[in-house]
Tab-separated table of C-alpha atoms in Angstrom:
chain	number	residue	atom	x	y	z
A	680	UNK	CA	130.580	127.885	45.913
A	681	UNK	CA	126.933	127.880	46.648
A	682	UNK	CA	126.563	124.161	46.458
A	683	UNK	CA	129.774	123.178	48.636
A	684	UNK	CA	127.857	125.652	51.521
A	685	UNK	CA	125.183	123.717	51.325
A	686	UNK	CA	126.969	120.281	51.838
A	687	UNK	CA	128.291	121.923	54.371
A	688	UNK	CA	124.911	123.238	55.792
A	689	UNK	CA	123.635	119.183	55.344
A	690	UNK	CA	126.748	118.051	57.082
A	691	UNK	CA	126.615	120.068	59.982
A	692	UNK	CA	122.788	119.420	60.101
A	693	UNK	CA	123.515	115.992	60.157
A	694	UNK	CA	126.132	115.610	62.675
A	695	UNK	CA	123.937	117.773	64.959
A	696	UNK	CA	120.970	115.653	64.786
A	697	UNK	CA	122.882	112.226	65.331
A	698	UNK	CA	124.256	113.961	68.027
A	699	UNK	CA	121.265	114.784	69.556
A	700	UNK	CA	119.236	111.369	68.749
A	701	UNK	CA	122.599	109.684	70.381
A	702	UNK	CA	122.370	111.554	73.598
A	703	UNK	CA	118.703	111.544	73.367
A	704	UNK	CA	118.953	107.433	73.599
A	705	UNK	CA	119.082	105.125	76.549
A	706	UNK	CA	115.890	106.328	78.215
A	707	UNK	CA	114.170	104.229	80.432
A	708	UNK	CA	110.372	104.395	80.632
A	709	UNK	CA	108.659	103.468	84.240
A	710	UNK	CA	107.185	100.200	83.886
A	711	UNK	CA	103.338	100.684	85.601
A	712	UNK	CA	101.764	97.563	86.390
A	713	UNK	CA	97.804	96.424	86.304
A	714	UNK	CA	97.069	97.110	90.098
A	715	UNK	CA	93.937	94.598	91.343
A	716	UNK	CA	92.764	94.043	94.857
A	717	UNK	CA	94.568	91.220	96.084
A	718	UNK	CA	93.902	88.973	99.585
A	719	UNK	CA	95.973	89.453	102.216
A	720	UNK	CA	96.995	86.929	104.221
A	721	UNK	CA	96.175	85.192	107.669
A	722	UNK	CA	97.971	88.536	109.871
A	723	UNK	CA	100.191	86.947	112.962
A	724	UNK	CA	100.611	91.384	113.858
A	725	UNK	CA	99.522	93.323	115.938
A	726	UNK	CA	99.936	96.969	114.366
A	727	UNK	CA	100.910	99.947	116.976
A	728	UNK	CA	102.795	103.865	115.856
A	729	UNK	CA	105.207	103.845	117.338
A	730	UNK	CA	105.999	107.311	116.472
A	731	UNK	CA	105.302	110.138	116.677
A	732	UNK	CA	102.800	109.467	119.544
A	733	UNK	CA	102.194	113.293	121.053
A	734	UNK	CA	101.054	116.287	120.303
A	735	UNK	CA	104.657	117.610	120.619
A	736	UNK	CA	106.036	114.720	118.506
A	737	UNK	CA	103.573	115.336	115.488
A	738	UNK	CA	103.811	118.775	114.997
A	739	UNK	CA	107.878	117.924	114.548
A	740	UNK	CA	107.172	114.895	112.542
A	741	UNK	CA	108.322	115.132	108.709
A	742	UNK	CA	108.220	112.780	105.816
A	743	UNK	CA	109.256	109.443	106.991
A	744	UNK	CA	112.473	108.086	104.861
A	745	UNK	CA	114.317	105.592	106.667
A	746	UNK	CA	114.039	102.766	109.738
A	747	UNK	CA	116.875	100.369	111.088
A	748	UNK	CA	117.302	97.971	114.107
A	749	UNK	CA	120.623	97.958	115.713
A	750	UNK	CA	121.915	94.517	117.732
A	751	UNK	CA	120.426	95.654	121.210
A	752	UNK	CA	117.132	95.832	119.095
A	753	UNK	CA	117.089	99.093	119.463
A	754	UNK	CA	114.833	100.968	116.010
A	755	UNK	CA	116.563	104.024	114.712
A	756	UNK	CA	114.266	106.168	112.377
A	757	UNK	CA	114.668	108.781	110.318
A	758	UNK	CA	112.419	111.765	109.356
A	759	UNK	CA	112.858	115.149	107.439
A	760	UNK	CA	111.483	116.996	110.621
A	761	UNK	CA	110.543	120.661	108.771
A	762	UNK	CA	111.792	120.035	105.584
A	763	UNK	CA	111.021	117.761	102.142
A	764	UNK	CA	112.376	115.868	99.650
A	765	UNK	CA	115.044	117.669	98.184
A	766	UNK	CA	114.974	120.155	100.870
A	767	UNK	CA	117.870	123.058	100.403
A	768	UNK	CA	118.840	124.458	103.933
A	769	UNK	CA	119.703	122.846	106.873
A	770	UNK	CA	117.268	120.873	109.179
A	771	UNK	CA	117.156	122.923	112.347
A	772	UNK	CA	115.499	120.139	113.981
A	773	UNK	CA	116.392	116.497	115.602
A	774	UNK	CA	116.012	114.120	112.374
A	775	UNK	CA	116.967	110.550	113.999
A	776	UNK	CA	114.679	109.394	116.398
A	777	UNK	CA	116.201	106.547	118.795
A	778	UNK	CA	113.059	104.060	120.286
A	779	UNK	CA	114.028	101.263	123.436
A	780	UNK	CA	113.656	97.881	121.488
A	781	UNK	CA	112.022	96.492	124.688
A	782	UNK	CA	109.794	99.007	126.333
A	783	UNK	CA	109.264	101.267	122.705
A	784	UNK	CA	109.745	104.585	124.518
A	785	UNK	CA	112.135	107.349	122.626
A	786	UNK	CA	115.739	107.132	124.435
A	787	UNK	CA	117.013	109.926	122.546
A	788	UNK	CA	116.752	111.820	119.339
A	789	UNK	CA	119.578	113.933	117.229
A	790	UNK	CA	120.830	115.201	113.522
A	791	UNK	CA	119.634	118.496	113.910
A	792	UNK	CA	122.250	120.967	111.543
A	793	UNK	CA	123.526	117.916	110.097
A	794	UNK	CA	121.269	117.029	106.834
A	795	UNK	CA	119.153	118.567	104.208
A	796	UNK	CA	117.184	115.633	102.610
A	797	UNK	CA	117.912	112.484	104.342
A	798	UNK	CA	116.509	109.448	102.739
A	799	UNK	CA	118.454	105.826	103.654
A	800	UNK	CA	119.231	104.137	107.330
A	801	UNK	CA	121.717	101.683	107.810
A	802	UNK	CA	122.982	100.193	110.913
A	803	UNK	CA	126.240	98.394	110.431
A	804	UNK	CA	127.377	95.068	112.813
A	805	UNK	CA	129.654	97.525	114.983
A	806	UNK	CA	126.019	99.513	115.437
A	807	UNK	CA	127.612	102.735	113.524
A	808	UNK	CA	124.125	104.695	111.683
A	809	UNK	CA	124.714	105.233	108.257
A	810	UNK	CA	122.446	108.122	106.152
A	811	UNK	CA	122.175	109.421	102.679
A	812	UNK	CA	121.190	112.731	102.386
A	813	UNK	CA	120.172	113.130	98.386
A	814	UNK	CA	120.599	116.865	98.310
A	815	UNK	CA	124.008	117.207	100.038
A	816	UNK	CA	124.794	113.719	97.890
A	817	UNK	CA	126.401	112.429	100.547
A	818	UNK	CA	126.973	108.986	102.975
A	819	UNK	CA	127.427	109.525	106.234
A	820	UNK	CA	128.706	107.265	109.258
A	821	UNK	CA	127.887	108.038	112.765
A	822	UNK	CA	128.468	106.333	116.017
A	823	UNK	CA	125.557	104.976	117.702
A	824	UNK	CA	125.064	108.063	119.457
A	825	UNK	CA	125.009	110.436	116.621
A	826	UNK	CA	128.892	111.527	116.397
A	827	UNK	CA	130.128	111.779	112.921
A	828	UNK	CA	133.022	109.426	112.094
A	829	UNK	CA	133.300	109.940	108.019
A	830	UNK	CA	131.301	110.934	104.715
A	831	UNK	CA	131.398	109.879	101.848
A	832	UNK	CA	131.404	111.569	98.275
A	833	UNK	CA	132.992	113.867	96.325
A	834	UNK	CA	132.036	117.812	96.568
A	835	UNK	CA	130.051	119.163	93.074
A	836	UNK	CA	131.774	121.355	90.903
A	837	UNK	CA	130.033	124.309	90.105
A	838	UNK	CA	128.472	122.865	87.035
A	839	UNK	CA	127.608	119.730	88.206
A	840	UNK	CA	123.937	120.479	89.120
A	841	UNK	CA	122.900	121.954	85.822
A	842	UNK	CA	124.632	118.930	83.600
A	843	UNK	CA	123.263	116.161	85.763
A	844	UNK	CA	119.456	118.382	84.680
A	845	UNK	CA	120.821	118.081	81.226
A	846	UNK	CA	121.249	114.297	81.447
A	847	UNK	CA	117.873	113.904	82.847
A	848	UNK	CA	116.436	114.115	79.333
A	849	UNK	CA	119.295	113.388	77.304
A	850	UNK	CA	120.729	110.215	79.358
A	851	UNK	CA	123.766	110.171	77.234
A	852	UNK	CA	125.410	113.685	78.219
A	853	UNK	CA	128.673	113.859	79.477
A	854	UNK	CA	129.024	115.362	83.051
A	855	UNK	CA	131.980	114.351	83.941
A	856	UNK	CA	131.296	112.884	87.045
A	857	UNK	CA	133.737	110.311	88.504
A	858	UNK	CA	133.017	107.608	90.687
A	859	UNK	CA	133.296	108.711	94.056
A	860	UNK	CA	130.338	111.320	93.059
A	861	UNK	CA	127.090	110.705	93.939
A	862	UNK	CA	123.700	111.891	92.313
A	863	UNK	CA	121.273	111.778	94.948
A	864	UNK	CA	122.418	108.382	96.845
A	865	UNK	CA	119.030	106.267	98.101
A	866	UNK	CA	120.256	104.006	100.877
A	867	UNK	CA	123.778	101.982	101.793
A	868	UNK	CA	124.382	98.263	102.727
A	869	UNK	CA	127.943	97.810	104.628
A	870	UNK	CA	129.157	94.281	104.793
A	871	UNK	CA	130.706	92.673	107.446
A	872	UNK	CA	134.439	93.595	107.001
A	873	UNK	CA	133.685	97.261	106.997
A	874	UNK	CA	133.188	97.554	103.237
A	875	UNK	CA	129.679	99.279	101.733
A	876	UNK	CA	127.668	99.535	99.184
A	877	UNK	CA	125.551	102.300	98.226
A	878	UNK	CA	122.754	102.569	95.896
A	879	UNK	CA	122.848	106.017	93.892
A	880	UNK	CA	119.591	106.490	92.397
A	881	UNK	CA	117.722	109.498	91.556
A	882	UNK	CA	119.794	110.847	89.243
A	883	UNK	CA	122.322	108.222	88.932
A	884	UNK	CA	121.148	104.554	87.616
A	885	UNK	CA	123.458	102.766	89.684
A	886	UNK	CA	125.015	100.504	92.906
A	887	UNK	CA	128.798	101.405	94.098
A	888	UNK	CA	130.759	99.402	96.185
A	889	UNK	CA	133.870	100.572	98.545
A	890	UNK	CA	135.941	98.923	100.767
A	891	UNK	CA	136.011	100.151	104.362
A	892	UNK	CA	138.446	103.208	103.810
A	893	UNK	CA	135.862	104.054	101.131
A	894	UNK	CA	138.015	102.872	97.909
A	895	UNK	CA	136.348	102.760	94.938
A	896	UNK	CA	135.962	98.746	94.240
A	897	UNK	CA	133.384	98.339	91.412
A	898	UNK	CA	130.029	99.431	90.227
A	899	UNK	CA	126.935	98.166	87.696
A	900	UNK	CA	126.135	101.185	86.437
A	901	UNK	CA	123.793	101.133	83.407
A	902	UNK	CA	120.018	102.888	82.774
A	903	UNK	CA	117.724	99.654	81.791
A	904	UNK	CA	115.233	97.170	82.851
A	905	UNK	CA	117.812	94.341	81.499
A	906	UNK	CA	120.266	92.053	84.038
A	907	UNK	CA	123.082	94.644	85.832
A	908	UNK	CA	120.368	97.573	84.619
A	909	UNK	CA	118.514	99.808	87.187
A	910	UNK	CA	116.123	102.810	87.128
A	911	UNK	CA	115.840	104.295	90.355
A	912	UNK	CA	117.498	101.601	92.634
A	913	UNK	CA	115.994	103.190	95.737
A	914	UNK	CA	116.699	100.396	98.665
A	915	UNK	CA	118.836	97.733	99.077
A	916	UNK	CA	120.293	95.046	101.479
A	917	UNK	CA	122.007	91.685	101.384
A	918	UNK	CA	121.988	88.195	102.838
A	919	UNK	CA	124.408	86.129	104.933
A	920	UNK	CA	125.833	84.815	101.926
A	921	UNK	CA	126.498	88.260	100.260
A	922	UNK	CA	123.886	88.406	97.684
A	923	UNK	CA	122.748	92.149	96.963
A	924	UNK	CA	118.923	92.996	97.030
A	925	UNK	CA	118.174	96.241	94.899
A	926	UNK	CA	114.803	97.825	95.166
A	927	UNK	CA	114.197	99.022	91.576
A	928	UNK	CA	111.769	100.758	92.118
A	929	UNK	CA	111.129	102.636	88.726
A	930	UNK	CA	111.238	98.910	86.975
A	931	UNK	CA	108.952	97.676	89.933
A	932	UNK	CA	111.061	94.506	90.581
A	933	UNK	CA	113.874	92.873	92.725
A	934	UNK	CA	116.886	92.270	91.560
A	935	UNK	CA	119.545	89.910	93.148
A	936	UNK	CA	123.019	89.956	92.223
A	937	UNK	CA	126.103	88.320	94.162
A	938	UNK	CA	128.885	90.131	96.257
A	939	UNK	CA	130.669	90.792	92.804
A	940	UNK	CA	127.523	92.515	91.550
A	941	UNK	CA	127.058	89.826	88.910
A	942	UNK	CA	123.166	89.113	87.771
A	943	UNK	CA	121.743	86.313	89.502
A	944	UNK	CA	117.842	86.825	89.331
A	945	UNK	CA	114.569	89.245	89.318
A	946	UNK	CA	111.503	89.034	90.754
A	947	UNK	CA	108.726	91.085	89.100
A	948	UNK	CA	105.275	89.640	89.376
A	949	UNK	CA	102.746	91.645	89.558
A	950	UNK	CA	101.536	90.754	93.380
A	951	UNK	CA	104.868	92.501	94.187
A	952	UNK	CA	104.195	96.062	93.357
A	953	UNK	CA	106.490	98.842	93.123
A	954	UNK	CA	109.308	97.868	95.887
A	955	UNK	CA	110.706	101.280	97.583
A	956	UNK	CA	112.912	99.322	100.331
A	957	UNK	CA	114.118	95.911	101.110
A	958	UNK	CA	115.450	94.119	104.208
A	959	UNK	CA	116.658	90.683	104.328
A	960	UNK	CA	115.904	89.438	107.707
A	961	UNK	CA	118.116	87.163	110.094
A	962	UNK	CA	115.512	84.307	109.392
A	963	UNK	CA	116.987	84.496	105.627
A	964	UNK	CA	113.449	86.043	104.461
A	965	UNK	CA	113.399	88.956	102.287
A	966	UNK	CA	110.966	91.912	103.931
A	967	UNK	CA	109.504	94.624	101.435
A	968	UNK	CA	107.786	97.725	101.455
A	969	UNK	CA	105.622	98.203	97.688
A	970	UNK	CA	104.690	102.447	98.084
A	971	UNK	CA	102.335	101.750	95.243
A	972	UNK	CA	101.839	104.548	92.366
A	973	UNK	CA	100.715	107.782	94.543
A	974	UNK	CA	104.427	109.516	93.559
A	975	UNK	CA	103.771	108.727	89.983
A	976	UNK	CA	101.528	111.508	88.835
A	977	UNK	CA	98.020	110.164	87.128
A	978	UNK	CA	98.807	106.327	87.752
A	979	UNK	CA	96.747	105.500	91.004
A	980	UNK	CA	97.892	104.671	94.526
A	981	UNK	CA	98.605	101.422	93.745
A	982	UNK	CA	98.834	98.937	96.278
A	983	UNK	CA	100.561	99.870	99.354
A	984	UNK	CA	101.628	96.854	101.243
A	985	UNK	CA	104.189	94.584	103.036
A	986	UNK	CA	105.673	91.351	101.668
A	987	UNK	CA	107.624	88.567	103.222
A	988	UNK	CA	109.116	86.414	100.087
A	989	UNK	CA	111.451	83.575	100.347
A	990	UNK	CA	114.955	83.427	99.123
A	991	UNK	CA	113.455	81.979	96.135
A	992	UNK	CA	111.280	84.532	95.135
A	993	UNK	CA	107.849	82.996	96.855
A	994	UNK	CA	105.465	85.438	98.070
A	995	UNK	CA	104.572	84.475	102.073
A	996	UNK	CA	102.633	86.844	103.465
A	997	UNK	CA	101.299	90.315	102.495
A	998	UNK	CA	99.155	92.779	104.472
A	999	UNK	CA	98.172	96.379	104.085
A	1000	UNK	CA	96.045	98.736	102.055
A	1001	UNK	CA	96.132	102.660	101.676
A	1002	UNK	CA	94.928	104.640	104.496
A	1003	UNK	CA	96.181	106.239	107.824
A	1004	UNK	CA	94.599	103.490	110.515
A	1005	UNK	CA	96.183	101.506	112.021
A	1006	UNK	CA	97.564	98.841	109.954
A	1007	UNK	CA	97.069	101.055	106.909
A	1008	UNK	CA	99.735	102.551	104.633
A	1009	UNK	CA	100.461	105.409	102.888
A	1010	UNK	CA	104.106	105.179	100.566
A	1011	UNK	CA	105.587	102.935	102.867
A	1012	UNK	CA	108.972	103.809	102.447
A	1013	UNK	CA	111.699	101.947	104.038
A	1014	UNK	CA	111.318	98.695	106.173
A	1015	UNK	CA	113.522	96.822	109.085
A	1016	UNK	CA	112.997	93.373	111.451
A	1017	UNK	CA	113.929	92.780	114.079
A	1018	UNK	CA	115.911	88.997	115.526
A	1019	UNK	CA	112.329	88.120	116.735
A	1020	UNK	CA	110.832	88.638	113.271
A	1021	UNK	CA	109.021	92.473	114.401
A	1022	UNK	CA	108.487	94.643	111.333
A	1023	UNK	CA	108.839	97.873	110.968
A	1024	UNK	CA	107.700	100.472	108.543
A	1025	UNK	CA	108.310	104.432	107.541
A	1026	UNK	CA	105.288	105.547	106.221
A	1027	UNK	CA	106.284	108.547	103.675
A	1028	UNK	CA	102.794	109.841	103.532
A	1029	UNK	CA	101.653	109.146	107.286
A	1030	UNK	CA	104.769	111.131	108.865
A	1031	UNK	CA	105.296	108.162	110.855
A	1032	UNK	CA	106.850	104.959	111.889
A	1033	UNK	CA	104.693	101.825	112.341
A	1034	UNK	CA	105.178	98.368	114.077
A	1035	UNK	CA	104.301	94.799	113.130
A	1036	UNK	CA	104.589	93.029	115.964
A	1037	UNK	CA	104.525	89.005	116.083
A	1038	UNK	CA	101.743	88.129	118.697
């Protein structure tokens, strides 16, 4: 009798710990590059902040998260006002700041009462705003002029919160979450017919596309630094031809895939840092924002800088370096340009937003 308890001890022992090496595996480390000084090159800019500008504006200026140009050229910018990442309560204060494309004055600000963390800006070919907000883990569309026309994402259940912490360290937990649920959503992409893709990030490892009534259409969804793999795709955007452009930003790379979300290529060379947002501009160039290693505890600031690449990959310009002059960066964290070829730049750590402007 004794002996069949223990097999039965052994076996329940051993069921346990495959279990738990099972859920335990599928990690993803954060790949940490050799950071060197590097030469920029020849600058065409000249660099102005654009916001905030006044006393007034600064002491409501939060974290900066997102920027977008609309077709008027318009820049819409988004800040966390009072708040932080992963803020809990409401943000009493104006969050989207509108700026005059032509004489860079503010036109208008709003989003107070609407978000609690909002991280991604989109601006869609009808000029609809489109935000993320990672703790509400929702999309949201807006008119032009703030008015909320839909969101996006399924409500939590009430255990939601404290699985998706369990599957932080053991990546293979079940939390039943189904695919119109997001885990802290990073930034959108809508395409021209009204369809969108969203890249869910911080606690998901993945990109989800919808058509325009927000129907589930497909998704790569897979914790990795392999093809159709992400960790902590935190920007993306796409080209004229469809391709998708995923800032993954824990693997410190680009990766392209087409319209169907099938692999095409990554880009991953050192000189390219840790990309935190990508914008492909109407010149076909690919604009991104590397906020360096500062986030990472004990790893450096890494550079902070902008790069211009080609649609092949080719590195054409880069410029910037940590600091808070002008011209300086600290965790750039989203990027836009404009039809002229302007730049411009959320600084995460500045509180601000920053212009390149083509001389």
């Amino acid at each position: 009798m004794k002996k069949k308890k223990l097999i039965l001890i052994l076996i329940i022992v051993a069921v346990f710990s495959f279990s738990l090496i099972w859920l335990k595996s599928g990690r993803s480390d954060t790949l940490y590059k050799k950071t060197s000084s590097y030469k920029a090159t020849p600058t065409k800019y000249e660099e102005n902040i654009l916001w905030p500008k006044n006393k007034e504006e600064k002491n409501t200026a939060g974290e900066a998260s997102g920027v977008a140009v609309n077709s008027k050229g318009d820049i819409y910018y988004l800040h966390r006002a009072n708040s932080t990442y992963g803020g809990k309560q409401l943000i009493s204060e104006n969050t989207v700041v509108v700026i005059d494309g032509k004489t860079k004055k503010v036109k208008e600000t709003w989003g107070k009462n609407q978000f609690q963390s909002p991280h991604g800006l989109e601006i869609d070919n009808q000029d609809n705003v489109w935000i993320t907000d990672i703790t509400q883990n929702k999309v949201y569309k807006f008119s032009s002029q703030g008015e909320l026309l839909s969101s996006y994402g399924s409500n939590y259940p009430f255990y939601m919160e404290w699985a998706l912490r369990i599957r932080n360290e053991f990546p293979n937990f079940p939390t039943g979450m189904n695919k119109y649920t997001f885990a802290r959503p990073t930034d959108v992409t809508v395409c021209n017919d009204g369809s969108f893709i969203v890249s869910d990030g911080y606690r998901n490892h993945r990109i989800v596309k919808f058509d325009k009534n927000g129907k589930f259409l497909w998704e790569r969804n897979s914790l990795g630094n392999g093809p159709e793999q992400f960790n902590l795709p935190h920007g993306i955007s796409q080209d004229k031809e469809g391709n998708i452009y995923v800032a993954d930003r824990n693997n410190a790379r680009l990766e392209v895939l087409d319209q169907n979300g099938n692999y095409l290529t990554s880009w991953n060379q050192p000189s390219l840092g840790r990309p935190f947002g990508v914008e492909v501009g109407e010149n076909g160039k690919i604009y991104v924002v590397d906020g360096g290693n500062s986030l990472y505890p004990k790893h450096g600031k890494g550079s902070n800088q902008v790069i211009v690449l080609s649609k092949n990959g080719e590195i054409l310009e880069r410029f910037g370096k940590w600091g808070n002059k002008n011209g300086e960066l600290k965790v750039p964290h989203d990027i836009a340009v404009d039809k002229k070829g302007n730049i411009y730049v959320a600084e995460l750590g500045n509180k601000r937003l920053q212009e390149f402007h083509i001389e």
